[in-house]
Coordinates of C-alpha atoms and ligand atoms in Angstrom, one line a residue:
M186 CA 0.0 0.0 0.0
Q187 CA 1.1 3.5 -0.7
H188 CA 2.2 5.7 2.2
F189 CA 1.7 9.5 2.2
W190 CA 2.5 12.1 4.9
W191 CA -1.1 12.9 5.4
M192 CA -1.9 9.4 6.5
E193 CA 0.2 10.0 9.6
S194 CA -1.3 13.3 10.4
V195 CA -4.0 14.5 12.9
G196 CA -6.0 17.4 11.6
Y197 CA -7.9 20.2 13.3
Q198 CA -10.5 22.3 11.6
I199 CA -10.7 26.0 12.2
Y200 CA -13.6 28.3 11.5
P201 CA -11.6 31.6 11.5
K202 CA -14.5 33.9 12.3
S203 CA -15.1 32.3 15.7
F204 CA -11.6 30.9 16.7
F205 CA -9.7 33.8 18.3
D206 CA -9.9 37.6 17.9
S207 CA -6.5 39.1 18.0
N208 CA -7.4 42.8 17.3
D209 CA -10.5 43.4 19.5
D210 CA -13.0 43.9 16.7
G211 CA -15.2 41.0 17.8
I212 CA -14.3 38.8 14.9
G213 CA -11.7 35.9 14.8
D214 CA -8.8 36.4 12.5
I215 CA -5.7 35.0 10.9
K216 CA -3.4 36.4 13.6
G217 CA -5.7 34.9 16.1
I218 CA -4.9 31.5 14.6
T219 CA -1.1 32.2 14.7
L220 CA -1.4 33.2 18.3
K221 CA -2.9 29.8 19.1
L222 CA -0.4 27.6 17.3
D223 CA 1.3 26.7 20.5
Y224 CA -2.1 25.5 21.8
L225 CA -2.6 23.3 18.8
Q226 CA 0.9 22.0 19.0
T227 CA 0.4 21.1 22.7
L228 CA -2.8 19.3 21.8
G229 CA -0.7 17.4 19.3
V230 CA -2.3 18.1 15.9
N231 CA 0.0 18.6 12.9
L232 CA -2.5 19.6 10.2
I233 CA -5.0 22.4 10.2
W234 CA -7.8 23.0 7.8
I235 CA -8.9 26.6 7.7
C236 CA -12.3 27.5 6.4
P237 CA -12.4 30.4 3.8
F238 CA -10.9 33.7 4.8
Y239 CA -10.8 35.2 1.3
D240 CA -12.3 38.5 0.4
S241 CA -16.1 38.0 0.4
P242 CA -19.4 39.8 1.1
M243 CA -19.9 37.0 3.7
V244 CA -23.4 36.0 2.6
D245 CA -22.3 32.4 3.4
N246 CA -19.6 33.3 5.8
G247 CA -16.8 33.3 3.2
Y248 CA -17.9 30.5 0.9
D249 CA -19.0 33.3 -1.4
V250 CA -15.6 34.4 -2.7
R251 CA -15.2 37.8 -4.2
N252 CA -11.4 37.6 -4.7
Y253 CA -9.5 34.3 -4.4
F254 CA -6.2 36.2 -4.1
D255 CA -7.0 38.4 -1.2
V256 CA -8.0 38.1 2.4
A257 CA -11.2 39.5 3.9
K258 CA -10.4 42.7 5.8
E259 CA -11.9 41.4 9.0
F260 CA -9.6 38.4 8.9
G261 CA -6.4 40.3 8.2
T262 CA -3.9 40.5 5.3
M263 CA -1.9 38.3 2.9
D264 CA 1.1 39.1 5.1
D265 CA -0.8 37.6 8.1
V266 CA -1.4 34.5 6.1
K267 CA 2.2 34.2 5.0
E268 CA 3.3 34.6 8.7
L269 CA 0.8 31.9 9.8
I270 CA 2.1 29.5 7.2
E271 CA 5.7 30.1 8.2
Q272 CA 5.1 29.8 11.9
A273 CA 2.9 26.8 11.5
H274 CA 5.6 25.0 9.4
Q275 CA 8.2 25.9 11.9
K276 CA 6.2 24.0 14.5
G277 CA 5.7 21.0 12.2
I278 CA 2.0 21.9 11.4
K279 CA 0.8 21.8 7.9
I280 CA -2.0 24.0 6.6
I281 CA -4.8 23.2 4.1
L282 CA -7.3 25.8 2.9
D283 CA -10.8 25.6 1.6
Y284 CA -10.8 25.6 -2.2
V285 CA -14.2 26.9 -3.3
L286 CA -14.7 25.9 -6.9
N287 CA -18.4 25.3 -7.5
H288 CA -19.4 29.0 -7.3
T289 CA -18.2 32.5 -6.7
S290 CA -19.9 35.5 -5.0
D291 CA -22.1 37.5 -7.4
E292 CA -19.7 40.3 -6.5
H293 CA -16.7 38.5 -8.1
P294 CA -15.5 40.5 -11.1
W295 CA -16.1 37.5 -13.4
F296 CA -19.8 37.6 -12.5
I297 CA -20.1 41.4 -12.7
E298 CA -18.7 41.1 -16.3
A299 CA -20.8 38.0 -17.1
K300 CA -24.1 39.5 -16.2
S301 CA -23.4 42.8 -18.1
S302 CA -24.2 41.4 -21.6
K303 CA -24.7 38.1 -23.4
E304 CA -21.6 38.8 -25.5
N305 CA -19.3 39.5 -22.7
P306 CA -16.2 37.2 -22.7
Y307 CA -17.0 36.1 -19.1
R308 CA -20.6 35.2 -19.9
D309 CA -19.7 31.5 -20.2
Y310 CA -18.0 31.4 -16.9
Y311 CA -21.4 30.8 -15.4
L312 CA -24.5 28.8 -16.3
W313 CA -27.1 30.9 -18.0
H314 CA -30.5 30.0 -19.5
D315 CA -33.6 31.7 -20.8
G316 CA -36.7 31.4 -18.8
K317 CA -39.6 29.1 -19.8
I318 CA -43.0 30.5 -20.7
V319 CA -45.7 28.8 -18.6
D320 CA -49.3 30.1 -18.9
G321 CA -48.0 33.2 -20.6
K322 CA -45.6 33.9 -17.7
K323 CA -41.8 33.6 -17.7
V324 CA -40.5 31.2 -15.0
E325 CA -37.3 29.4 -14.2
P326 CA -35.8 27.1 -16.9
T327 CA -36.4 24.1 -14.6
N328 CA -38.1 23.5 -11.3
W329 CA -34.9 22.4 -9.5
G330 CA -34.6 23.4 -5.9
S331 CA -31.5 24.8 -4.2
F332 CA -29.8 23.6 -1.0
F333 CA -30.6 26.8 0.8
G334 CA -34.3 26.7 -0.2
G335 CA -36.2 28.1 -3.2
S336 CA -35.2 27.7 -6.8
A337 CA -31.8 26.7 -8.1
W338 CA -32.1 29.6 -10.6
N339 CA -32.0 33.3 -10.1
Y340 CA -33.3 35.9 -12.6
E341 CA -30.9 38.6 -13.8
P342 CA -32.8 41.5 -15.5
T343 CA -29.9 43.1 -17.4
T344 CA -29.9 40.3 -19.9
D345 CA -33.3 38.9 -19.1
A346 CA -31.9 35.5 -18.3
Y347 CA -31.5 33.1 -15.4
Y348 CA -28.3 31.9 -13.9
M349 CA -27.9 28.7 -11.9
K350 CA -27.1 28.7 -8.2
I351 CA -27.5 25.6 -6.2
F352 CA -26.7 27.4 -2.9
D353 CA -27.7 31.1 -2.4
D354 CA -28.9 33.7 -5.0
K355 CA -25.6 35.5 -4.3
M356 CA -23.5 32.5 -5.1
P357 CA -23.7 31.9 -8.9
D358 CA -22.4 28.5 -10.1
L359 CA -19.4 28.3 -12.3
N360 CA -19.5 26.6 -15.7
W361 CA -16.9 23.9 -15.4
A362 CA -17.5 22.8 -19.0
N363 CA -15.7 26.0 -20.0
P364 CA -12.0 25.2 -20.1
K365 CA -11.2 28.8 -19.2
V366 CA -12.9 28.3 -15.8
Q367 CA -10.8 25.2 -15.3
D368 CA -7.6 27.3 -16.2
E369 CA -8.6 30.0 -13.7
M370 CA -9.2 27.5 -10.9
I371 CA -5.9 25.8 -11.7
L372 CA -4.1 29.1 -11.3
I373 CA -5.8 29.7 -8.0
A374 CA -4.7 26.4 -6.6
Q375 CA -1.2 26.8 -7.9
K376 CA -0.9 30.3 -6.4
W377 CA -1.8 29.1 -2.9
L378 CA 0.4 26.1 -3.2
D379 CA 3.3 28.3 -4.3
L380 CA 2.6 30.4 -1.2
G381 CA 3.3 27.3 0.9
V382 CA -0.1 25.7 1.8
D383 CA 0.0 22.0 1.9
G384 CA -3.3 21.2 0.2
F385 CA -7.0 21.8 0.1
R386 CA -10.4 20.8 1.4
I387 CA -12.4 21.0 -1.8
D388 CA -15.8 22.5 -1.2
A389 CA -18.9 21.0 -2.8
V390 CA -16.8 19.1 -5.2
S391 CA -19.4 16.6 -6.4
H392 CA -21.5 19.3 -8.0
L393 CA -19.4 20.5 -10.8
D394 CA -21.4 18.8 -13.6
R395 CA -25.1 19.3 -14.3
A396 CA -27.8 16.9 -15.7
P397 CA -29.8 17.9 -18.8
L398 CA -32.3 20.6 -18.0
E399 CA -35.4 18.5 -17.4
D400 CA -37.8 19.1 -14.5
A401 CA -37.3 17.1 -11.3
R402 CA -40.1 15.0 -10.0
A403 CA -42.0 17.0 -7.4
N404 CA -44.2 15.9 -4.5
E405 CA -47.7 17.4 -4.4
G406 CA -47.5 21.1 -3.6
E407 CA -43.7 21.2 -4.0
K408 CA -42.6 24.0 -6.3
Y409 CA -38.8 23.5 -6.2
P410 CA -37.9 19.9 -5.4
L411 CA -34.3 19.5 -4.3
D412 CA -33.1 16.6 -6.5
W413 CA -29.4 16.0 -5.8
N414 CA -29.2 13.8 -8.9
K415 CA -29.5 16.8 -11.1
F416 CA -26.2 18.2 -9.9
S417 CA -24.2 15.5 -8.1
N418 CA -21.6 13.0 -9.1
L419 CA -22.2 13.3 -12.8
P420 CA -19.6 12.0 -15.2
R421 CA -17.8 15.1 -16.2
V422 CA -16.9 15.9 -12.5
H423 CA -14.3 13.2 -12.8
D424 CA -12.8 14.6 -16.0
Y425 CA -12.4 18.0 -14.3
L426 CA -10.8 16.5 -11.2
K427 CA -8.5 14.4 -13.2
R428 CA -7.3 17.5 -15.0
L429 CA -6.8 19.4 -11.7
A430 CA -4.9 16.4 -10.2
K431 CA -2.7 16.0 -13.2
E432 CA -1.8 19.6 -13.7
V433 CA -1.7 20.7 -10.0
F434 CA -2.2 18.3 -7.2
N435 CA -0.1 15.4 -8.4
Q436 CA 2.8 17.8 -9.2
R437 CA 3.2 18.5 -5.5
E438 CA 3.1 16.6 -2.2
C439 CA -0.2 18.1 -1.3
V440 CA -3.3 16.6 0.2
T441 CA -6.8 17.0 -1.2
I442 CA -10.0 16.2 0.6
G443 CA -13.2 16.5 -1.4
E444 CA -16.4 17.4 0.3
V445 CA -18.8 14.9 -1.3
G446 CA -21.3 15.2 1.5
G447 CA -24.6 13.4 1.4
A448 CA -24.3 13.3 -2.4
A449 CA -21.9 10.4 -2.8
S450 CA -22.4 6.7 -2.1
I451 CA -19.4 4.6 -1.2
I452 CA -19.1 3.6 -4.9
E453 CA -18.9 7.3 -5.8
G454 CA -16.4 7.9 -3.0
I455 CA -14.1 5.3 -4.4
K456 CA -14.3 6.9 -7.8
Y457 CA -13.1 10.1 -6.4
S458 CA -10.5 9.0 -4.0
A459 CA -9.3 5.4 -4.4
F460 CA -5.5 5.3 -4.8
D461 CA -5.8 4.6 -8.5
S462 CA -8.5 7.1 -9.2
K463 CA -5.9 9.8 -9.8
E464 CA -8.3 12.4 -8.5
L465 CA -8.4 13.2 -4.7
S466 CA -6.5 12.0 -1.7
M467 CA -9.7 11.5 0.4
V468 CA -13.4 12.4 0.6
F469 CA -15.5 13.7 3.5
N470 CA -18.8 11.9 3.6
F471 CA -21.7 12.6 6.0
D472 CA -23.4 9.3 6.2
H473 CA -22.5 9.0 9.9
N474 CA -23.9 12.4 10.7
W475 CA -27.6 11.4 10.7
C476 CA -27.8 8.2 12.6
N477 CA -30.4 9.5 15.1
N478 CA -33.9 11.0 15.2
L479 CA -32.8 14.6 14.8
H480 CA -35.4 15.4 12.2
E481 CA -38.3 14.0 14.1
I482 CA -37.9 15.7 17.5
T483 CA -38.3 19.2 18.9
H484 CA -36.3 18.8 22.1
P485 CA -32.6 18.0 22.4
K486 CA -33.2 15.6 25.3
K487 CA -35.3 13.4 23.0
L488 CA -32.4 12.7 20.7
K489 CA -31.5 9.1 20.4
T490 CA -28.5 7.5 18.7
N491 CA -29.2 4.6 16.4
V492 CA -26.0 2.7 17.4
K493 CA -26.4 -0.1 14.9
A494 CA -27.0 2.3 12.0
L495 CA -24.0 4.4 13.1
K496 CA -21.6 1.5 13.3
N497 CA -22.9 0.1 10.1
V498 CA -22.0 3.3 8.3
F499 CA -18.5 3.4 9.7
D500 CA -18.0 -0.3 9.0
R501 CA -19.1 0.0 5.4
W502 CA -16.8 2.9 4.6
Q503 CA -13.9 1.4 6.5
T504 CA -14.3 -2.0 4.8
A505 CA -14.8 -0.6 1.3
F506 CA -11.6 1.5 1.6
K507 CA -9.5 -1.2 3.0
D508 CA -6.4 -1.5 0.8
I509 CA -7.7 0.7 -1.9
G510 CA -8.0 4.1 -0.4
W511 CA -7.9 6.3 2.7
L512 CA -10.5 8.1 4.7
P513 CA -10.7 11.3 6.8
L514 CA -12.2 10.6 10.2
N515 CA -14.3 13.4 11.5
W516 CA -17.4 13.4 13.6
L517 CA -18.9 16.7 12.5
N518 CA -17.9 20.1 11.0
H519 CA -19.0 23.7 10.7
D520 CA -22.2 22.7 8.9
Q521 CA -23.6 20.4 11.5
P522 CA -24.7 20.6 15.2
R523 CA -22.1 20.0 17.8
L524 CA -20.9 16.5 18.5
M525 CA -21.8 16.6 22.2
S526 CA -25.4 17.7 21.4
Q527 CA -25.7 15.2 18.6
Y528 CA -24.2 11.9 19.9
G529 CA -23.1 12.9 23.4
D530 CA -25.1 12.4 26.6
Y531 CA -25.8 15.6 28.6
R532 CA -26.0 13.4 31.8
Y533 CA -22.5 11.9 31.1
P534 CA -20.7 14.6 29.2
L535 CA -17.2 13.5 30.2
A536 CA -17.6 9.8 29.7
S537 CA -19.6 10.1 26.5
G538 CA -17.3 12.7 25.1
K539 CA -14.2 10.6 25.7
M540 CA -15.9 7.5 24.4
L541 CA -16.9 9.3 21.1
A542 CA -13.3 10.5 20.7
T543 CA -11.9 7.0 21.2
A544 CA -14.4 5.4 18.9
L545 CA -13.4 7.7 16.0
H546 CA -9.7 8.1 16.6
M547 CA -8.9 4.4 16.8
M548 CA -10.2 3.8 13.3
R549 CA -8.1 3.7 10.1
G550 CA -7.8 7.1 8.5
T551 CA -6.8 10.7 9.2
P552 CA -8.7 12.2 12.2
F553 CA -10.0 15.8 12.0
I554 CA -11.1 17.5 15.2
Y555 CA -13.5 20.4 14.8
Q556 CA -12.6 23.4 17.0
G557 CA -14.1 23.1 20.4
E558 CA -14.8 19.4 20.1
E559 CA -11.7 18.7 22.3
I560 CA -13.4 20.6 25.2
G561 CA -16.9 19.3 24.6
M562 CA -18.6 22.4 23.3
T563 CA -22.3 22.1 22.8
N564 CA -25.1 23.6 20.7
F565 CA -26.3 27.1 21.5
P566 CA -29.5 27.7 23.5
F567 CA -31.4 29.7 20.8
E568 CA -34.3 31.7 22.0
D569 CA -35.1 33.8 19.0
V570 CA -34.8 33.6 15.3
S571 CA -32.9 36.9 15.3
Q572 CA -30.0 35.0 16.8
F573 CA -29.5 33.0 13.6
N574 CA -26.8 34.3 11.3
D575 CA -26.5 31.5 8.8
V576 CA -28.5 31.7 5.6
S577 CA -29.6 28.1 5.7
S578 CA -30.8 28.3 9.3
I579 CA -33.0 31.2 8.5
A580 CA -34.3 29.4 5.4
N581 CA -34.9 26.3 7.5
Y582 CA -36.9 28.3 10.1
R583 CA -39.0 29.8 7.3
Y584 CA -39.6 26.4 5.8
H585 CA -41.0 25.1 9.1
L586 CA -43.0 28.2 9.7
E587 CA -44.6 28.0 6.2
R588 CA -45.8 24.5 7.0
D589 CA -47.3 25.7 10.3
P590 CA -47.6 29.5 10.5
E591 CA -49.4 29.3 13.9
D592 CA -46.4 27.6 15.6
P593 CA -43.3 29.8 15.5
V594 CA -42.0 28.1 18.7
T595 CA -41.8 24.7 17.1
A596 CA -40.3 26.2 13.9
L597 CA -37.6 27.8 16.0
R598 CA -36.9 24.6 17.9
K599 CA -36.6 22.5 14.8
A600 CA -34.4 25.0 13.0
A601 CA -32.2 25.4 16.2
L602 CA -31.6 21.7 16.6
N603 CA -29.7 21.4 13.4
S604 CA -28.7 25.0 12.8
R605 CA -25.2 25.6 11.3
D606 CA -24.9 28.5 13.8
N607 CA -24.4 25.9 16.6
P608 CA -20.8 25.0 15.6
R609 CA -20.0 28.6 14.7
T610 CA -20.2 30.1 18.2
A611 CA -17.1 31.7 19.7
M612 CA -14.4 29.2 20.8
Q613 CA -14.5 29.0 24.5
W614 CA -11.0 29.7 25.8
S615 CA -11.9 30.6 29.4
S616 CA -14.7 31.6 31.7
D617 CA -13.9 35.3 31.3
W618 CA -16.2 37.7 29.5
Y619 CA -16.9 36.6 26.0
A620 CA -15.3 33.3 26.7
G621 CA -11.8 34.7 26.3
F622 CA -12.4 34.8 22.5
S623 CA -12.4 38.6 22.3
R624 CA -12.2 41.6 24.6
V625 CA -15.1 43.3 23.0
K626 CA -18.6 41.9 22.3
P627 CA -18.1 39.2 19.7
V628 CA -19.9 39.0 16.4
P629 CA -20.3 35.2 16.7
L630 CA -22.6 34.1 19.5
V631 CA -21.1 33.2 22.8
N632 CA -22.5 30.2 24.5
P633 CA -23.3 31.0 28.2
N634 CA -22.0 27.6 29.2
H635 CA -18.4 28.9 28.6
K636 CA -18.4 29.5 32.3
K637 CA -18.0 25.7 32.7
I638 CA -16.9 24.5 29.4
N639 CA -13.7 26.1 28.3
V640 CA -10.1 25.4 27.4
K641 CA -8.6 26.9 30.6
R642 CA -10.7 24.7 32.9
N643 CA -9.9 21.6 30.7
L644 CA -6.2 22.3 31.0
S645 CA -6.4 22.6 34.7
K646 CA -7.9 19.1 35.2
K647 CA -5.7 16.1 34.3
N648 CA -8.9 14.0 33.8
S649 CA -10.5 16.4 31.3
L650 CA -11.8 15.6 27.8
W651 CA -8.9 17.7 26.4
Y652 CA -6.3 15.5 27.9
H653 CA -8.1 12.4 26.5
Y654 CA -7.9 13.9 23.0
Q655 CA -4.2 14.7 23.6
Q656 CA -3.6 11.1 24.7
L657 CA -5.4 9.7 21.7
I658 CA -3.3 11.9 19.4
D659 CA -0.1 10.9 21.1
L660 CA -0.9 7.2 20.8
R661 CA -1.4 7.7 17.1
R662 CA 1.6 9.8 16.4
N663 CA 4.2 8.8 18.9
S664 CA 3.6 5.5 20.7
I665 CA 4.5 1.9 20.0
Y666 CA 1.0 1.5 18.7
K667 CA 1.5 4.1 16.0
E668 CA 1.8 1.5 13.1
V669 CA -1.2 -0.5 14.1
I670 CA -3.4 2.5 14.7
I671 CA -2.5 4.1 11.4
Y672 CA -2.0 1.2 9.0
G673 CA -3.5 -1.8 10.8
T674 CA -6.6 -3.6 9.4
Y675 CA -10.0 -2.9 10.8
E676 CA -12.6 -5.5 11.7
L677 CA -16.0 -5.0 13.3
I678 CA -17.0 -7.4 16.1
E679 CA -20.2 -7.8 18.0
K680 CA -22.0 -6.6 14.8
E681 CA -25.5 -7.1 16.2
S682 CA -25.0 -5.2 19.5
E683 CA -27.2 -2.2 20.0
L684 CA -25.1 -0.9 22.8
H685 CA -21.5 -1.4 21.8
Y686 CA -19.3 -0.3 18.9
A687 CA -16.3 -2.7 19.1
Y688 CA -13.6 -3.4 16.5
L689 CA -10.2 -4.9 16.1
R690 CA -7.1 -3.2 14.6
K691 CA -4.3 -5.6 13.6
D692 CA -1.0 -5.7 12.0
D693 CA 1.8 -8.4 12.0
E694 CA 3.0 -7.3 15.4
R695 CA 0.0 -6.2 17.4
T696 CA -3.8 -6.5 17.9
L697 CA -5.9 -3.8 19.5
L698 CA -9.4 -4.4 20.8
V699 CA -11.4 -1.2 20.8
I700 CA -14.6 -1.4 22.9
N701 CA -17.0 1.6 23.1
S702 CA -20.3 1.5 25.0
F703 CA -22.8 3.9 23.5
S704 CA -25.2 3.4 26.4
R705 CA -26.2 4.8 29.8
K706 CA -26.9 1.3 30.9
K707 CA -24.2 -1.0 32.4
S708 CA -23.4 -3.8 30.1
T709 CA -20.9 -6.7 29.6
F710 CA -18.5 -7.6 26.9
D711 CA -17.3 -11.1 26.5
L712 CA -13.4 -11.3 26.7
K713 CA -13.0 -15.0 26.5
N714 CA -11.5 -14.9 23.0
Y715 CA -8.8 -12.6 24.1
Q716 CA -5.7 -12.5 26.4
I717 CA -5.2 -9.0 27.6
I718 CA -1.6 -7.7 27.3
H719 CA -2.1 -4.1 28.1
R720 CA -4.8 -1.5 28.7
V721 CA -3.9 1.2 26.2
I722 CA -6.4 3.9 27.0
S723 CA -9.7 4.2 28.9
N724 CA -12.2 6.8 30.0
Y725 CA -12.6 5.4 33.6
P726 CA -9.8 5.0 36.0
K727 CA -10.7 1.4 36.9
T728 CA -11.6 -1.5 34.6
N729 CA -13.8 -4.3 36.0
I730 CA -13.2 -7.8 34.6
K731 CA -14.6 -10.9 36.2
N732 CA -14.6 -14.4 34.8
A733 CA -13.5 -13.1 31.4
Q734 CA -16.4 -10.7 31.3
L735 CA -15.8 -7.0 31.0
H736 CA -18.3 -5.0 33.0
L737 CA -18.8 -1.7 31.3
K738 CA -20.0 1.4 33.1
P739 CA -22.1 4.1 31.3
Y740 CA -20.3 5.1 28.1
E741 CA -17.2 3.2 29.1
S742 CA -14.6 3.0 26.4
I743 CA -11.5 1.0 26.5
V744 CA -8.7 -0.1 24.2
F745 CA -6.7 -3.2 25.0
E746 CA -3.7 -4.7 23.4
V747 CA -4.6 -8.3 23.1
K748 CA -3.7 -11.7 21.8
E749 CA -6.6 -13.6 20.3
N750 CA -7.3 -17.1 21.5
L751 CA -7.6 -18.7 18.1
Ligands
NOJ140 C1 -20.1 23.4 1.9 C2 -19.6 24.2 3.0 O1 -19.1 23.4 4.0 C3 -20.8 25.1 3.5 O2 -20.5 25.8 4.7 C4 -21.1 26.0 2.4 O3 -22.3 26.7 2.8 C5 -21.4 25.3 1.1 N1 -20.5 24.2 0.8 C6 -21.4 26.2 -0.1 O4 -20.1 26.6 -0.3

């Protein structure tokens, strides 16, 4: 099997707006990241993924890029970025950036040109179409819905035409079938690699090709159905990525992780990122993000993890990629609710938080921690719709309200439970004012629970979640178990259990038995097939084994080095 540097890395995702404010304007910034490099080094990570900081009108918090070669004023300057790259590299930390290639901002100069006339040389940089006449009225070319609600088309009066935009009206989609667009995006990637970045997380990568313009099937009363098949994983995406890989990525030692989201099955994932695909190093999928009843409930305490579904997802991806590819390992990111509020247990925050960390970090792949996960940050207690900042949270609230206009309380609760504003609250550095994130009132929300959940407090307690993460990272990067944790095989055991997620990791020298209880209930695990050599890591100080039965406490998680009794 091929070995690359990024297989031996541990990543950390930073949402710059809410990480650390270095200049007292209430917004996190690039210098803020540089100031926290020591923190990241102490935690042990050696790869950071930074969400977009490019010049942008910030309709979608930076995923609407106005200038790929400049930094948004609120985040700093190009010099700040150069300084960050240099200092990070000195500490042995590599940096990857978000590469946003499906769309630009409508304020990008290409789009300003493109919309000005049908003859403009930039016109074909985007996807334009005339409207359709229905009952004597001009309407969108198709009924396709967009991810953020409403139509996937927006009307542009200057040239009396529609442009496609599968996210927000202010994020027109690029026309990848135009080789000039490909050339431009190649230049952008090259420029950032020349500046010293070590790779990219590639945004919305599965959407670069479009199906023929035929209406999607709609349910009754549905005006704009969201049909992923119209713009996901279509054949030409692979041609575009092969060109990018050949001309840019494979020329360097960089890493590329495509966001294929809910759009890609395992088979698609393999097409993008198997070692022989010659496209991407890895893909982020979201299949494990929805293994609960989140969409059916209105109160967080009613959330219930479907353990069998969750481990089935992990197992299928781990098994499919065995020998032929590599996976990133992340629980959640800046687009999903917080891990502790999704799969953690509010009655056992420490035990469940540590268990979740172990369950993920002991798998085969490259772990990515989302900022604040290492201290157990939770969702925000939303009380009013005005607290939402994110376009899709607002759209989601409206969606629920339209269905039941008499019940704004339920609409708010539903939108709050999976709002993307949850993971974007200010990083909780201390119990001080504004969570130690800033010295002035921050632009991101500050979760009131920062009094209890914060970095400073975690660092002051040897038993904290933070130290558990540090220990897991250390095991993977520096211990005698490094080889087996990184490159060992993965094998699910106790497949039918609804309480445990247990698996084996093996190489020629060692076998690790990883047992995670996803339950508040006490339970037992049968150890008679194993001789225990060493307890590698656990989330309780004492382990209770009697007559070859392991007695697990609520959310107990334990890794043993074992020999199998074959
Ligand atoms: C995926 C990003 O993670 C998300 O935050 C963004 O809104 C969309 N892509 C559009 O760029």
